[in-house]
PDB file of C-alpha atoms and ligand atoms in Angstrom:
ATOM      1  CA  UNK A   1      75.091   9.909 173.489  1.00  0.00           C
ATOM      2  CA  UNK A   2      72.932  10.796 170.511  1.00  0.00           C
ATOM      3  CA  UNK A   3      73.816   9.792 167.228  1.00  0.00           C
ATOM      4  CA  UNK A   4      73.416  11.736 164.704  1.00  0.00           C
ATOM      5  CA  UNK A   5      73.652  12.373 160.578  1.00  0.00           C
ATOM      6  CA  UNK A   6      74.363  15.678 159.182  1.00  0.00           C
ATOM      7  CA  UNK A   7      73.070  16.995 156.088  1.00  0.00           C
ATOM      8  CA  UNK A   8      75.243  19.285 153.858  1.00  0.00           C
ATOM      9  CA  UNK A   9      76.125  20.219 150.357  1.00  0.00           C
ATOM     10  CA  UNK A  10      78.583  22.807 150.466  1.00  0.00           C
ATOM     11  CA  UNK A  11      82.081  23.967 152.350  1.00  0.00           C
ATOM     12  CA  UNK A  12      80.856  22.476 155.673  1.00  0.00           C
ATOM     13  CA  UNK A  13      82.245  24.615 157.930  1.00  0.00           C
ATOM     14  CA  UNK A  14      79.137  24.303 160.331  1.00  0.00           C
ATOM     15  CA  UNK A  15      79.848  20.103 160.066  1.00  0.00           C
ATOM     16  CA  UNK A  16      83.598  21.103 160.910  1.00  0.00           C
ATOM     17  CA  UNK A  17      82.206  23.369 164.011  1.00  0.00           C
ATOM     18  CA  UNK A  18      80.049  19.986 165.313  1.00  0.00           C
ATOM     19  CA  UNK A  19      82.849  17.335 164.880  1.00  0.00           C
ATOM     20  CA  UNK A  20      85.230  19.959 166.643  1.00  0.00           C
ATOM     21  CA  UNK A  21      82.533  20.161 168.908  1.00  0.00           C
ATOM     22  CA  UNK A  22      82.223  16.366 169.577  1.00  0.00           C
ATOM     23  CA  UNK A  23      86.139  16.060 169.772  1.00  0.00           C
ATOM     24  CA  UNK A  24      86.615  18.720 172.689  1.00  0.00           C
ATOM     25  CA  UNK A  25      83.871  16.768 174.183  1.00  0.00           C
ATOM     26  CA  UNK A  26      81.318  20.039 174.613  1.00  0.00           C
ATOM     27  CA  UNK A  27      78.736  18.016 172.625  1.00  0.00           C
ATOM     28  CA  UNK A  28      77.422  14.441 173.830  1.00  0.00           C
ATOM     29  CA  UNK A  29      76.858  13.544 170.234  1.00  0.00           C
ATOM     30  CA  UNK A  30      78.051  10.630 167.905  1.00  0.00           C
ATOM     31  CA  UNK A  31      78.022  12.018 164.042  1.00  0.00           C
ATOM     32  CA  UNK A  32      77.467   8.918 162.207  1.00  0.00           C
ATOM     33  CA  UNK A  33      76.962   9.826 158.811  1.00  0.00           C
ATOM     34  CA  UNK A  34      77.337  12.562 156.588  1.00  0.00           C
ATOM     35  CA  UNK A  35      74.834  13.004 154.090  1.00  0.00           C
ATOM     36  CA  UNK A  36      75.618  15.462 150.880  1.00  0.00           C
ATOM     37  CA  UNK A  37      74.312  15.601 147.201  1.00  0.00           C
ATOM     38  CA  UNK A  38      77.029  17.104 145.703  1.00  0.00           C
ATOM     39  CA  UNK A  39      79.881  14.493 144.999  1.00  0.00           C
ATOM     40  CA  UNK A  40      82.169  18.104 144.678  1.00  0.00           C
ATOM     41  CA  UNK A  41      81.514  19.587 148.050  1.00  0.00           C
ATOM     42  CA  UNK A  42      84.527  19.974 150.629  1.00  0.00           C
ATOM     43  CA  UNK A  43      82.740  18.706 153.305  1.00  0.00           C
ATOM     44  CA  UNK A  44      83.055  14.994 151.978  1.00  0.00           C
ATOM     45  CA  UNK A  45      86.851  15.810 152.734  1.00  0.00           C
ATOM     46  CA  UNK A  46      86.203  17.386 156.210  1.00  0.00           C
ATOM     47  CA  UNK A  47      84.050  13.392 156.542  1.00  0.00           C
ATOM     48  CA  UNK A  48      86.733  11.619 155.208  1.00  0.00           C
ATOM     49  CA  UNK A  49      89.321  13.393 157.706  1.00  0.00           C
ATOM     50  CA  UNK A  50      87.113  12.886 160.221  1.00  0.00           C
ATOM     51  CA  UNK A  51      86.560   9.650 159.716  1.00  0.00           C
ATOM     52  CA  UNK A  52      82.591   9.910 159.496  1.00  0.00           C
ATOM     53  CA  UNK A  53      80.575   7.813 157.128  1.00  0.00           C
ATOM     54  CA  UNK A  54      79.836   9.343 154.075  1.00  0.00           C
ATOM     55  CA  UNK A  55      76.470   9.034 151.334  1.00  0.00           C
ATOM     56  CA  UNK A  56      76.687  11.066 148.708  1.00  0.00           C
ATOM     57  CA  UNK A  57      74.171  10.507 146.074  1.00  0.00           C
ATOM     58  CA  UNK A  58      72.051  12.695 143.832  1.00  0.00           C
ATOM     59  CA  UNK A  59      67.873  12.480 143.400  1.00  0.00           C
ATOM     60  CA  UNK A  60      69.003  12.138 139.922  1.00  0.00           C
ATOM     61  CA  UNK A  61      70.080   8.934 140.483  1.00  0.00           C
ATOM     62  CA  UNK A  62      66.271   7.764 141.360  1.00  0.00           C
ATOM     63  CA  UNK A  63      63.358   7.734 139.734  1.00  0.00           C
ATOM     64  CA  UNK A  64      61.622  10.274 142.325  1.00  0.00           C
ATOM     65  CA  UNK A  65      62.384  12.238 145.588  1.00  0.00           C
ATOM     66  CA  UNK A  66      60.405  10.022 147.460  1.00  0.00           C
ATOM     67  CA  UNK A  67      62.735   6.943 146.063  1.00  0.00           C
ATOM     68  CA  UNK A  68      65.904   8.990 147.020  1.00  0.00           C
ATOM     69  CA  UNK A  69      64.908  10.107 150.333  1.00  0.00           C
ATOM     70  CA  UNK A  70      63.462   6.217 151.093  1.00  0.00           C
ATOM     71  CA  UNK A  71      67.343   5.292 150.503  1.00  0.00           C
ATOM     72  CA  UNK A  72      68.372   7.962 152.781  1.00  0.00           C
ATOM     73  CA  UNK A  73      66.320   6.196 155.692  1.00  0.00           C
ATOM     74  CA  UNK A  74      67.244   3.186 155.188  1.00  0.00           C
ATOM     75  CA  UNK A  75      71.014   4.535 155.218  1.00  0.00           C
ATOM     76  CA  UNK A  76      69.766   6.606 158.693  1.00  0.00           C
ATOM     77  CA  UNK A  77      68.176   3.810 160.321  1.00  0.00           C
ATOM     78  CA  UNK A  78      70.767   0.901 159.221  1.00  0.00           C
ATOM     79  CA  UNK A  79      72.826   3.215 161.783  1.00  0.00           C
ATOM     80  CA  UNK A  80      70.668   3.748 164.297  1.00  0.00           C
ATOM     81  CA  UNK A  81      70.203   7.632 163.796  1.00  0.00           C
ATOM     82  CA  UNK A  82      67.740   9.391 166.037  1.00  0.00           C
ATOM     83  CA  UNK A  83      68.539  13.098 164.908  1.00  0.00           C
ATOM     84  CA  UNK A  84      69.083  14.551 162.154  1.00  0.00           C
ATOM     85  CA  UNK A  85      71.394  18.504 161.496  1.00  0.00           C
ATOM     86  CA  UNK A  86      70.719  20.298 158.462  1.00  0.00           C
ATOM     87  CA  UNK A  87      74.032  22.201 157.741  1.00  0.00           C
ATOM     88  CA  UNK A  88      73.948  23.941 154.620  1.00  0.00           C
ATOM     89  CA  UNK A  89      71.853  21.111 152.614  1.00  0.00           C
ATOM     90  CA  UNK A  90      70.573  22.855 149.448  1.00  0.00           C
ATOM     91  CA  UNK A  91      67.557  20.837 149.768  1.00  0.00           C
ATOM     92  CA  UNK A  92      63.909  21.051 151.097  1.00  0.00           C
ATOM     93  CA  UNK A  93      63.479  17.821 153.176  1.00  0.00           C
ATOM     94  CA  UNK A  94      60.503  15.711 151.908  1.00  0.00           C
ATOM     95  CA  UNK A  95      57.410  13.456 153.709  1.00  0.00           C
ATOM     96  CA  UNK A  96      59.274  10.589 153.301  1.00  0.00           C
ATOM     97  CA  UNK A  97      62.400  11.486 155.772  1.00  0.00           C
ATOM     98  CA  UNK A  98      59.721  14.231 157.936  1.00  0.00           C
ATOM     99  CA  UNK A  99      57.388  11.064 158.614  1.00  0.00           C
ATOM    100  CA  UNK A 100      60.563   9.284 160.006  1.00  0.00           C
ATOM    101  CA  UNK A 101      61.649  11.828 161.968  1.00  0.00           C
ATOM    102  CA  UNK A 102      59.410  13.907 163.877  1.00  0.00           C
ATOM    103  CA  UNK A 103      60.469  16.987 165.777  1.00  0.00           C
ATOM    104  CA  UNK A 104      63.782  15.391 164.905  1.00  0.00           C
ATOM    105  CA  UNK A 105      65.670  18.048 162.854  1.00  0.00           C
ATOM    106  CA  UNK A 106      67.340  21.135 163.049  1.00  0.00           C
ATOM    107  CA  UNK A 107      68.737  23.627 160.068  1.00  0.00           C
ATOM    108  CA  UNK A 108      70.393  26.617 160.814  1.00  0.00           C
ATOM    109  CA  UNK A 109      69.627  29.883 157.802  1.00  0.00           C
ATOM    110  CA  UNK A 110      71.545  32.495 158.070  1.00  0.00           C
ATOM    111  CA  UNK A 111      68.716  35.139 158.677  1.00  0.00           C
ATOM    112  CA  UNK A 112      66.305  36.295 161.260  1.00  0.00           C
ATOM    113  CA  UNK A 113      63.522  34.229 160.399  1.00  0.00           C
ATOM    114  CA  UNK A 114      60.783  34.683 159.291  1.00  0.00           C
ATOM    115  CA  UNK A 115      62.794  37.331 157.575  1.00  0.00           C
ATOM    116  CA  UNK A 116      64.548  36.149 154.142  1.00  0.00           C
ATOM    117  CA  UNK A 117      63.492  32.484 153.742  1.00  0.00           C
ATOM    118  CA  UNK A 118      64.911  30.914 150.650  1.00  0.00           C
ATOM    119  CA  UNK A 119      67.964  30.918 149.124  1.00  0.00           C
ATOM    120  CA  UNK A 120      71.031  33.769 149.332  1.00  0.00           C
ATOM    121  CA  UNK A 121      69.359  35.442 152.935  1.00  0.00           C
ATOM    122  CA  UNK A 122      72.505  36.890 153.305  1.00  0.00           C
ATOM    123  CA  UNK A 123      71.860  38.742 149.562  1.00  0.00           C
ATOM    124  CA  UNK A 124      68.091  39.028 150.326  1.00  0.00           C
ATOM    125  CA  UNK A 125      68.889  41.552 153.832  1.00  0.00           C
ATOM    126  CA  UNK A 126      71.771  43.218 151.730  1.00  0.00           C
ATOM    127  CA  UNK A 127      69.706  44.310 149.147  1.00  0.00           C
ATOM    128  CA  UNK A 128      66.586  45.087 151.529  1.00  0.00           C
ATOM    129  CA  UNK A 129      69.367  47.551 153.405  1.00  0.00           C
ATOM    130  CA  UNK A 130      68.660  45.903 156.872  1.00  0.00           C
ATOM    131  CA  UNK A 131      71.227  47.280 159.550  1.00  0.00           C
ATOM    132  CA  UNK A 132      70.773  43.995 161.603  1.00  0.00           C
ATOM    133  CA  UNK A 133      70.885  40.376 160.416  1.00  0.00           C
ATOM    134  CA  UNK A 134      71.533  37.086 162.204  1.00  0.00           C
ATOM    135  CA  UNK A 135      71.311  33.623 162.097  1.00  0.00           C
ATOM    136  CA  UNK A 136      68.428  31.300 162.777  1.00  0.00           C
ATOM    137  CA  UNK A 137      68.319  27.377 164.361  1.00  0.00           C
ATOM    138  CA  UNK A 138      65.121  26.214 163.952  1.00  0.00           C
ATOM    139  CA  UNK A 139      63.335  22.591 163.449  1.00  0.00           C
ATOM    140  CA  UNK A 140      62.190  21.445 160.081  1.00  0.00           C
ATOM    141  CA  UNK A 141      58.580  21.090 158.605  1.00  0.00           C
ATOM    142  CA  UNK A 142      57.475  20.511 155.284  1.00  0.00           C
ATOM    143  CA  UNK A 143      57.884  24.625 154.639  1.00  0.00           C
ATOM    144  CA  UNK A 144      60.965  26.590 153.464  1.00  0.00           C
ATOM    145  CA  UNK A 145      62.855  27.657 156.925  1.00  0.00           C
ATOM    146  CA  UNK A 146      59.226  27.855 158.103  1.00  0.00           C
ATOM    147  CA  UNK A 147      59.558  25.869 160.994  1.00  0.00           C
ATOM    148  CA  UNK A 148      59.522  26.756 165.125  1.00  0.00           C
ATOM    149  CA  UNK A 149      62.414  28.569 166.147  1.00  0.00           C
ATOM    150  CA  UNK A 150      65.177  27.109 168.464  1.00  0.00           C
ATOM    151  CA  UNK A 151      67.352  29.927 168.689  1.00  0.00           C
ATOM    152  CA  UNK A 152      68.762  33.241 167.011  1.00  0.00           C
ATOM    153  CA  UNK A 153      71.701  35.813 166.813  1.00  0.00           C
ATOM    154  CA  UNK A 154      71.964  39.277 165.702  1.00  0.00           C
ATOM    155  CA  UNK A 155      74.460  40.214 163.899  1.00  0.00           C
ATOM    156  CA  UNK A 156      74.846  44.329 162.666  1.00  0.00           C
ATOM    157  CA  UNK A 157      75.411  45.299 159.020  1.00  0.00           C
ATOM    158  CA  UNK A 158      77.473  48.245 158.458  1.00  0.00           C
ATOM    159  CA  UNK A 159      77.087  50.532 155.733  1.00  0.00           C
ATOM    160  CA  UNK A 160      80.306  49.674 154.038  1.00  0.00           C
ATOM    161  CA  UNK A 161      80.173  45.899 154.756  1.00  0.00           C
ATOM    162  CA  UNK A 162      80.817  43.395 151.303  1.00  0.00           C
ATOM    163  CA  UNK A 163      78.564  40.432 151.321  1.00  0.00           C
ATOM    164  CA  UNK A 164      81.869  38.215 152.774  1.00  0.00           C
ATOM    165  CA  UNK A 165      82.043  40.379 155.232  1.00  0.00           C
ATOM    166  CA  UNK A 166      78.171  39.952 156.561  1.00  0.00           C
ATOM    167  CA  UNK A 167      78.600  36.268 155.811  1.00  0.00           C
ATOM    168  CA  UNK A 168      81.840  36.142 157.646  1.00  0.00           C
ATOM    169  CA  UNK A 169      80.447  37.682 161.052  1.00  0.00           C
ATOM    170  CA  UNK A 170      77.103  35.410 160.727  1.00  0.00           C
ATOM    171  CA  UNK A 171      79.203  32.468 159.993  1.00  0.00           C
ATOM    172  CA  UNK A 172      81.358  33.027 163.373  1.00  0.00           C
ATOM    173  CA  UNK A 173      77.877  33.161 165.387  1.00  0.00           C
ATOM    174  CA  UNK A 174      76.991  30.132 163.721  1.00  0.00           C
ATOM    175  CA  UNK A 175      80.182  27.832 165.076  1.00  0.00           C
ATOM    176  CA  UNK A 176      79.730  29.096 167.881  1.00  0.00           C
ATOM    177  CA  UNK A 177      75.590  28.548 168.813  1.00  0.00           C
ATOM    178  CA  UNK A 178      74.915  25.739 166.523  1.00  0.00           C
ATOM    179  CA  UNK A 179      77.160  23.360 168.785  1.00  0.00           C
ATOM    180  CA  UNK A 180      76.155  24.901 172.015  1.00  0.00           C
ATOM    181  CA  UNK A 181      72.062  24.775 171.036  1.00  0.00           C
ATOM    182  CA  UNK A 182      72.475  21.091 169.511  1.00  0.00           C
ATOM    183  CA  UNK A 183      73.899  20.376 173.353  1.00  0.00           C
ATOM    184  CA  UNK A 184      70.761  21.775 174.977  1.00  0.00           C
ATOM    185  CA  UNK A 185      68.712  19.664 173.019  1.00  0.00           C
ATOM    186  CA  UNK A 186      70.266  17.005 173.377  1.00  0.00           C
ATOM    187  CA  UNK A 187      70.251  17.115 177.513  1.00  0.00           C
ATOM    188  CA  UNK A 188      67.096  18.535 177.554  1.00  0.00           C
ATOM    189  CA  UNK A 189      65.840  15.791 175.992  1.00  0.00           C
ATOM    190  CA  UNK A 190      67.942  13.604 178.476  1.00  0.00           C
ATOM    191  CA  UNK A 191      66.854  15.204 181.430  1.00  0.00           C
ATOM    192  CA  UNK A 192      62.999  15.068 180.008  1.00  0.00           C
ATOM    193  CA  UNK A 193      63.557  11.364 179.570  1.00  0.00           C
ATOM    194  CA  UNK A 194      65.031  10.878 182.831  1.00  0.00           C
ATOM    195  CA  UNK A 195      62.877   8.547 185.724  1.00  0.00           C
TER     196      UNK A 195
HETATM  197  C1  LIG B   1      75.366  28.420 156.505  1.00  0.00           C
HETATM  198  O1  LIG B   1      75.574  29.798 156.501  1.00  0.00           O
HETATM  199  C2  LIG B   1      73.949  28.089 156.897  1.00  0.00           C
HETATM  200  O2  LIG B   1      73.328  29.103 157.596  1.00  0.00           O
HETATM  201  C3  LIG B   1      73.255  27.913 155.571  1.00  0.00           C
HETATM  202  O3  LIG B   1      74.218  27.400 154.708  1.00  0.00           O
HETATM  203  C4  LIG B   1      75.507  27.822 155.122  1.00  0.00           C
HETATM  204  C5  LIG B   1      76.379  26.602 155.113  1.00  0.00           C
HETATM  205  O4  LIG B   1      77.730  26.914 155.253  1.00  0.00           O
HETATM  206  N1  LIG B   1      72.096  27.060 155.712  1.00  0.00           N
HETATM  207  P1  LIG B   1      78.792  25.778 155.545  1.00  0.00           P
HETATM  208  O5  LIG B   1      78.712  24.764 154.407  1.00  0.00           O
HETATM  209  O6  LIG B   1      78.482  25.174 156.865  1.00  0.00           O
HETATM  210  O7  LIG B   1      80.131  26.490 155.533  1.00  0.00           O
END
């Protein structure tokens, strides 16, 4: 069973997809800790109902990133994490936590990478007038959704569609793959492993 921490700052409805996940028993995972930097985002209530371990703290609380994120290992490791799921963390994950773990986390953007890095992708293909979209799972280097991809969805935009709409649809696809690619990995690794 791997155990794992997920990162997020926002709604967490891609955290509520993996504990749902864990709970029907379709993912051989133990979530056991929540990290988020925003002491307002609803996922610290989807934690608290799910009765996950939460640390919420801001790098304004320390003197540098490289202080906060040293915290952050120490709060992975005092657990026992091996693997680390970016869900909607609003922040680019530093040396200190990369060094830690290698080739050991995910993040899902809702593009087609390499298309629309960065923040709002969702705004970024709108505005480019794409006709197809998606979502990307991919693990994490020291770039900006830069590194190898995992897995992706397409998703169509339709001329008429509002932004909620587009994020709706890519937001299904996500619940749905993020769970089901975080299982490969997780027996591929396994079966790797095996004698
Ligand atoms: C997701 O769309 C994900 O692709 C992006 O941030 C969003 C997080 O949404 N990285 P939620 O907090 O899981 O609802």
């Amino acid at each position: 069973m791997k155990k794992i921490a997920v990162f997020a700052s926002g709604s967490g409805s891609n955290f509520q997809a993996i504990v749902d996940a864990v709970n029907a028993g379709t993912l051989d995972a133990e979530i056991r800790l929540l990290v988020c930097d925003q002491p307002s985002a609803a996922v610290l209530q989807r934690a608290q109902q799910a009765r996950i371990d939460r640390f919420c703290k801001s790098p304004k609380d320390f003197v540098d990133k490289t202080a906060f994120e040293k915290e952050i290992v120490q709060q992975l490791k005092s657990r026992d994490i091996e693997f680390i799921v970016l869900a909607g963390y609003m922040r680019l994950i530093g040396i200190a936590i990369l060094k830690e773990y290698p080739e050991s986390i995910v993040n899902i953007h809702p593009s087609l990478l390499p298309a629309f890095p960065g923040k709002d992708a969702i705004g970024q293909a709108m505005n480019a007038g794409v006709q197809v979209s998606g979502m990307t799972i991919h693990y994490v280097d020291a770039g900006m959704d830069t590194g190898p991809i995992i897995a992706q969805t397409e998703i169509q935009i339709h001329a008429n569609d509002s932004r909620d709409d587009v994020q709706k649809r890519i937001q299904q696809a996500e619940h749905i793959c993020y769970p089901k690619v975080l299982q490969e990995l997780f027996t591929k690794e396994t079966t790797n492993t095996a004698p």
